XYZ file of C-alpha atoms in Angstrom:
304
model
C -23.396 -15.576 -49.024
C -22.661 -19.028 -47.626
C -25.215 -21.580 -46.430
C -24.617 -23.728 -43.371
C -26.306 -26.477 -41.349
C -26.122 -27.016 -37.608
C -27.282 -30.323 -36.124
C -29.213 -30.691 -32.880
C -26.262 -32.555 -31.382
C -24.889 -29.081 -30.545
C -27.148 -28.370 -27.553
C -26.711 -25.778 -24.840
C -28.823 -25.215 -21.735
C -27.784 -21.620 -21.071
C -26.941 -18.614 -23.186
C -23.473 -17.703 -21.994
C -20.426 -15.647 -22.987
C -18.236 -18.615 -22.012
C -19.562 -21.341 -24.350
C -17.412 -22.374 -27.317
C -19.081 -21.716 -30.691
C -20.536 -24.671 -32.553
C -20.306 -22.795 -35.862
C -18.624 -19.681 -37.297
C -20.423 -17.717 -40.024
C -20.117 -14.409 -41.850
C -22.661 -11.614 -41.680
C -25.265 -12.340 -44.348
C -24.906 -16.113 -44.214
C -27.885 -18.440 -43.833
C -28.038 -21.348 -41.397
C -30.438 -24.284 -41.158
C -30.631 -25.092 -37.443
C -31.971 -28.439 -36.249
C -33.710 -28.464 -32.856
C -35.086 -30.841 -30.242
C -38.378 -30.058 -28.582
C -38.310 -28.314 -25.200
C -38.077 -31.682 -23.412
C -35.091 -32.703 -25.561
C -37.396 -35.271 -27.179
C -37.656 -37.232 -23.909
C -41.459 -37.655 -24.020
C -42.523 -40.341 -26.464
C -45.742 -41.689 -24.922
C -48.826 -40.268 -23.196
C -48.504 -42.827 -20.396
C -44.953 -41.780 -19.562
C -44.170 -40.929 -15.943
C -43.046 -37.320 -15.443
C -40.584 -38.661 -12.904
C -38.588 -40.312 -15.676
C -37.668 -36.958 -17.221
C -34.252 -35.425 -16.734
C -35.287 -31.879 -15.768
C -31.731 -30.647 -16.343
C -32.345 -31.164 -20.065
C -35.338 -28.836 -20.464
C -35.450 -26.007 -23.013
C -32.214 -26.752 -24.867
C -31.110 -24.479 -27.686
C -28.922 -25.391 -30.649
C -25.724 -23.383 -30.939
C -24.098 -21.091 -30.276
C -23.220 -19.513 -33.600
C -20.360 -17.001 -33.819
C -21.002 -14.248 -36.369
C -17.757 -12.717 -37.616
C -17.589 -8.960 -37.142
C -20.303 -8.800 -34.486
C -19.083 -6.587 -31.655
C -20.631 -5.351 -28.414
C -22.933 -2.441 -29.216
C -23.999 -3.841 -32.593
C -27.345 -5.429 -33.358
C -27.774 -8.934 -34.704
C -30.571 -9.017 -37.272
C -32.151 -12.461 -37.541
C -34.445 -13.092 -40.498
C -36.588 -16.177 -39.910
C -36.874 -17.679 -43.380
C -38.684 -20.946 -42.694
C -39.648 -23.412 -39.969
C -39.960 -27.133 -40.751
C -41.844 -29.126 -38.120
C -41.513 -32.762 -37.081
C -44.420 -35.150 -37.585
C -45.593 -35.040 -33.973
C -45.661 -32.595 -31.070
C -46.388 -32.893 -27.375
C -48.168 -30.870 -24.681
C -48.020 -31.254 -20.912
C -49.532 -29.705 -17.814
C -50.163 -30.722 -14.239
C -49.942 -29.748 -10.575
C -47.803 -26.675 -10.081
C -47.601 -26.031 -13.826
C -49.239 -23.131 -15.610
C -52.114 -20.938 -14.516
C -54.306 -23.881 -13.414
C -51.484 -25.710 -11.669
C -53.069 -25.100 -8.267
C -56.252 -26.881 -9.390
C -54.927 -29.877 -11.326
C -54.484 -33.163 -9.490
C -52.536 -35.210 -12.033
C -49.905 -34.713 -14.706
C -51.219 -34.926 -18.261
C -49.409 -35.593 -21.533
C -50.960 -35.304 -24.988
C -49.141 -36.428 -28.124
C -50.281 -34.328 -31.077
C -49.795 -35.528 -34.674
C -49.160 -32.976 -37.419
C -51.312 -33.626 -40.475
C -51.895 -31.582 -43.632
C -51.249 -28.184 -42.108
C -53.012 -28.875 -38.822
C -52.240 -30.148 -35.348
C -54.607 -33.005 -34.460
C -55.521 -32.111 -30.871
C -58.380 -34.648 -30.743
C -60.409 -36.750 -33.162
C -62.736 -33.867 -33.998
C -60.453 -30.979 -33.066
C -57.799 -29.815 -35.531
C -55.781 -26.658 -34.834
C -54.170 -24.586 -37.594
C -50.387 -24.607 -37.484
C -48.676 -21.403 -36.367
C -44.973 -22.302 -36.215
C -42.918 -20.133 -33.878
C -39.665 -20.100 -31.918
C -39.810 -20.011 -28.120
C -36.107 -19.681 -27.257
C -33.923 -17.415 -29.367
C -31.173 -15.056 -28.269
C -27.582 -13.975 -27.957
C -25.140 -14.389 -25.089
C -25.489 -11.983 -22.154
C -22.505 -9.779 -21.349
C -21.476 -11.354 -18.062
C -23.188 -14.357 -16.503
C -24.882 -17.315 -18.150
C -28.698 -17.260 -18.257
C -30.607 -20.565 -18.572
C -32.301 -21.028 -21.926
C -35.644 -21.258 -20.128
C -35.396 -17.674 -18.839
C -36.149 -14.617 -21.023
C -34.357 -11.288 -20.763
C -32.882 -8.366 -22.642
C -30.685 -10.838 -24.548
C -33.755 -12.709 -25.837
C -33.996 -16.248 -24.469
C -37.323 -17.929 -23.693
C -39.534 -15.030 -24.755
C -42.240 -17.333 -26.156
C -43.506 -14.583 -28.464
C -45.995 -15.979 -30.974
C -44.869 -13.424 -33.587
C -41.359 -14.941 -33.829
C -42.134 -17.091 -36.851
C -41.531 -17.301 -40.596
C -41.250 -13.894 -42.247
C -40.330 -12.067 -39.039
C -37.130 -10.129 -38.421
C -35.744 -10.185 -34.871
C -33.247 -7.610 -33.627
C -31.051 -8.767 -30.754
C -28.319 -6.905 -28.868
C -24.735 -8.058 -29.371
C -23.161 -8.216 -25.923
C -19.993 -10.225 -26.659
C -17.696 -10.764 -29.609
C -19.435 -12.897 -32.223
C -22.864 -12.502 -30.553
C -23.066 -16.283 -29.793
C -26.555 -16.810 -31.174
C -28.713 -19.880 -30.485
C -32.340 -20.983 -30.774
C -34.690 -23.823 -29.846
C -38.053 -24.615 -28.234
C -40.186 -24.665 -31.384
C -43.968 -24.706 -31.234
C -46.351 -25.949 -33.891
C -48.887 -23.565 -32.346
C -49.156 -21.584 -29.135
C -51.621 -19.094 -27.759
C -50.452 -15.794 -26.315
C -49.731 -16.400 -22.647
C -48.857 -20.118 -22.952
C -51.153 -20.465 -19.932
C -50.864 -24.243 -19.531
C -47.017 -24.072 -19.413
C -46.556 -25.503 -22.914
C -47.536 -24.808 -26.475
C -47.461 -27.684 -28.942
C -43.811 -28.472 -28.261
C -42.077 -29.927 -31.281
C -38.720 -30.660 -32.856
C -37.847 -29.248 -36.249
C -35.540 -27.150 -38.376
C -35.291 -23.370 -38.665
C -33.691 -21.506 -41.560
C -32.364 -18.073 -40.623
C -30.159 -15.439 -42.173
C -27.881 -13.496 -39.848
C -26.726 -9.920 -40.396
C -24.667 -7.597 -38.224
C -26.158 -4.085 -38.093
C -23.508 -1.517 -37.270
C -24.172 1.902 -35.811
C -27.737 1.389 -34.656
C -27.512 -0.106 -31.195
C -30.684 -0.920 -29.275
C -30.245 -2.807 -26.003
C -33.466 -4.842 -26.077
C -35.096 -7.374 -28.410
C -37.236 -5.915 -31.177
C -39.334 -7.684 -33.777
C -40.539 -6.594 -37.206
C -43.016 -8.417 -39.411
C -45.160 -7.382 -42.376
C -47.708 -5.723 -40.051
C -45.933 -4.465 -36.939
C -42.830 -3.074 -35.290
C -42.609 -4.560 -31.794
C -40.686 -4.113 -28.585
C -40.405 -7.161 -26.302
C -39.699 -6.938 -22.572
C -39.413 -9.367 -19.671
C -39.659 -8.769 -15.925
C -40.590 -10.466 -12.668
C -44.257 -9.493 -13.032
C -46.461 -9.073 -16.069
C -47.226 -5.491 -15.032
C -43.523 -4.663 -14.983
C -42.911 -6.394 -18.319
C -45.787 -4.476 -19.917
C -44.482 -1.183 -18.566
C -40.986 -1.910 -19.866
C -42.278 -2.790 -23.339
C -44.242 0.481 -23.511
C -41.302 2.564 -22.317
C -38.955 0.844 -24.764
C -41.271 1.649 -27.681
C -41.678 5.241 -26.514
C -37.926 5.607 -26.153
C -37.340 4.172 -29.611
C -39.816 6.571 -31.224
C -38.481 9.596 -29.362
C -34.846 8.834 -30.125
C -35.178 7.682 -33.722
C -37.970 9.930 -35.056
C -37.821 13.062 -32.903
C -41.426 12.749 -31.753
C -42.158 14.225 -28.311
C -42.595 11.754 -25.420
C -46.212 12.820 -24.870
C -46.978 12.330 -28.549
C -45.268 8.928 -28.520
C -47.378 7.593 -25.679
C -50.571 9.104 -27.097
C -49.845 7.454 -30.442
C -49.403 4.112 -28.715
C -52.543 4.630 -26.663
C -54.513 5.329 -29.844
C -53.074 2.810 -32.281
C -50.671 0.264 -30.724
C -51.525 -2.982 -28.942
C -50.002 -4.205 -25.689
C -49.911 -8.022 -25.750
C -48.946 -10.849 -23.425
C -46.250 -13.228 -24.696
C -46.078 -15.647 -21.762
C -46.904 -15.806 -18.053
C -45.309 -19.141 -17.086
C -41.537 -18.677 -17.308
C -39.183 -17.465 -14.534
C -39.759 -13.944 -15.907
C -42.974 -12.790 -17.613
C -42.871 -11.328 -21.136
C -44.970 -8.701 -22.919
C -44.767 -6.873 -26.230
C -46.021 -3.653 -27.831
C -47.187 -3.915 -31.446
C -47.023 -0.640 -33.375
C -48.572 -0.796 -36.862
C -45.750 -0.775 -39.387
C -47.433 1.833 -41.592
C -47.311 4.303 -38.679
C -43.609 3.595 -38.155
C -43.066 4.272 -41.862
C -45.021 7.545 -41.665
C -42.737 8.599 -38.805
C -39.722 7.586 -40.947
C -38.464 5.202 -38.297
C -35.172 3.781 -39.519
C -35.462 0.015 -39.947
C -32.689 -2.352 -41.071
C -32.482 -3.095 -44.801
C -30.301 -5.861 -46.226
C -30.000 -7.588 -49.574
């Protein structure tokens, strides 16, 4: 399988069926994708005026990548092999931003150095790194969707589980899938309540496989502990409900379990989690322990 590199000069601001590919690859190839941070690296100083930012350049993704043989109805399987972080990240919040935006009086910027496996939040406060990808997805079928908005195509899901060692399943809606990613975080708490995690530039190594004959129209995530459904909606309640129903539907369809048994299993052993509450749509996930999925003989993609 071939190895490729894609520079951060190939930026897009929407996932769209109408964008020309920046790179063509074969199923099974690996790609090292360079990214800007979510501000397109515009913030370089804690004293910087928010008014100097170009807000049309927020949440860029690098891509898109055309995967040969990917057709509508397939799944694109994205293995996240590694994330390499830049030497410094940034966080922001302020009036109108995040959960406390109605209480804050001034914009705040904090530059956060990365040192020896930690983010240096303050002189005596070091946070462990938890690299993750905020924006990752394929092109929607019809209209373009801004990179900052999550949906059934992926996008700005801000799911803390989308990190090294995870496998993301995305629907293929157009020929070639047109995959892109960006918006890395050195660390982020579930919810992203202040409107930003530790936003950071970096590089992501992924392998891309086309999975034929096992269509699933929503993002799913698999790691060494869980099988997860991810859903976005206008409210957190609606996103949570969608994530639960998607997991129930998956179990019923793929394992033959009865709907009542599926929801009771989730009620007993699965966790409903918040991904983020600050984007144009809210995002939630259901985490089903992987050993239970294996006991039910849930078919999961195998490559290599």
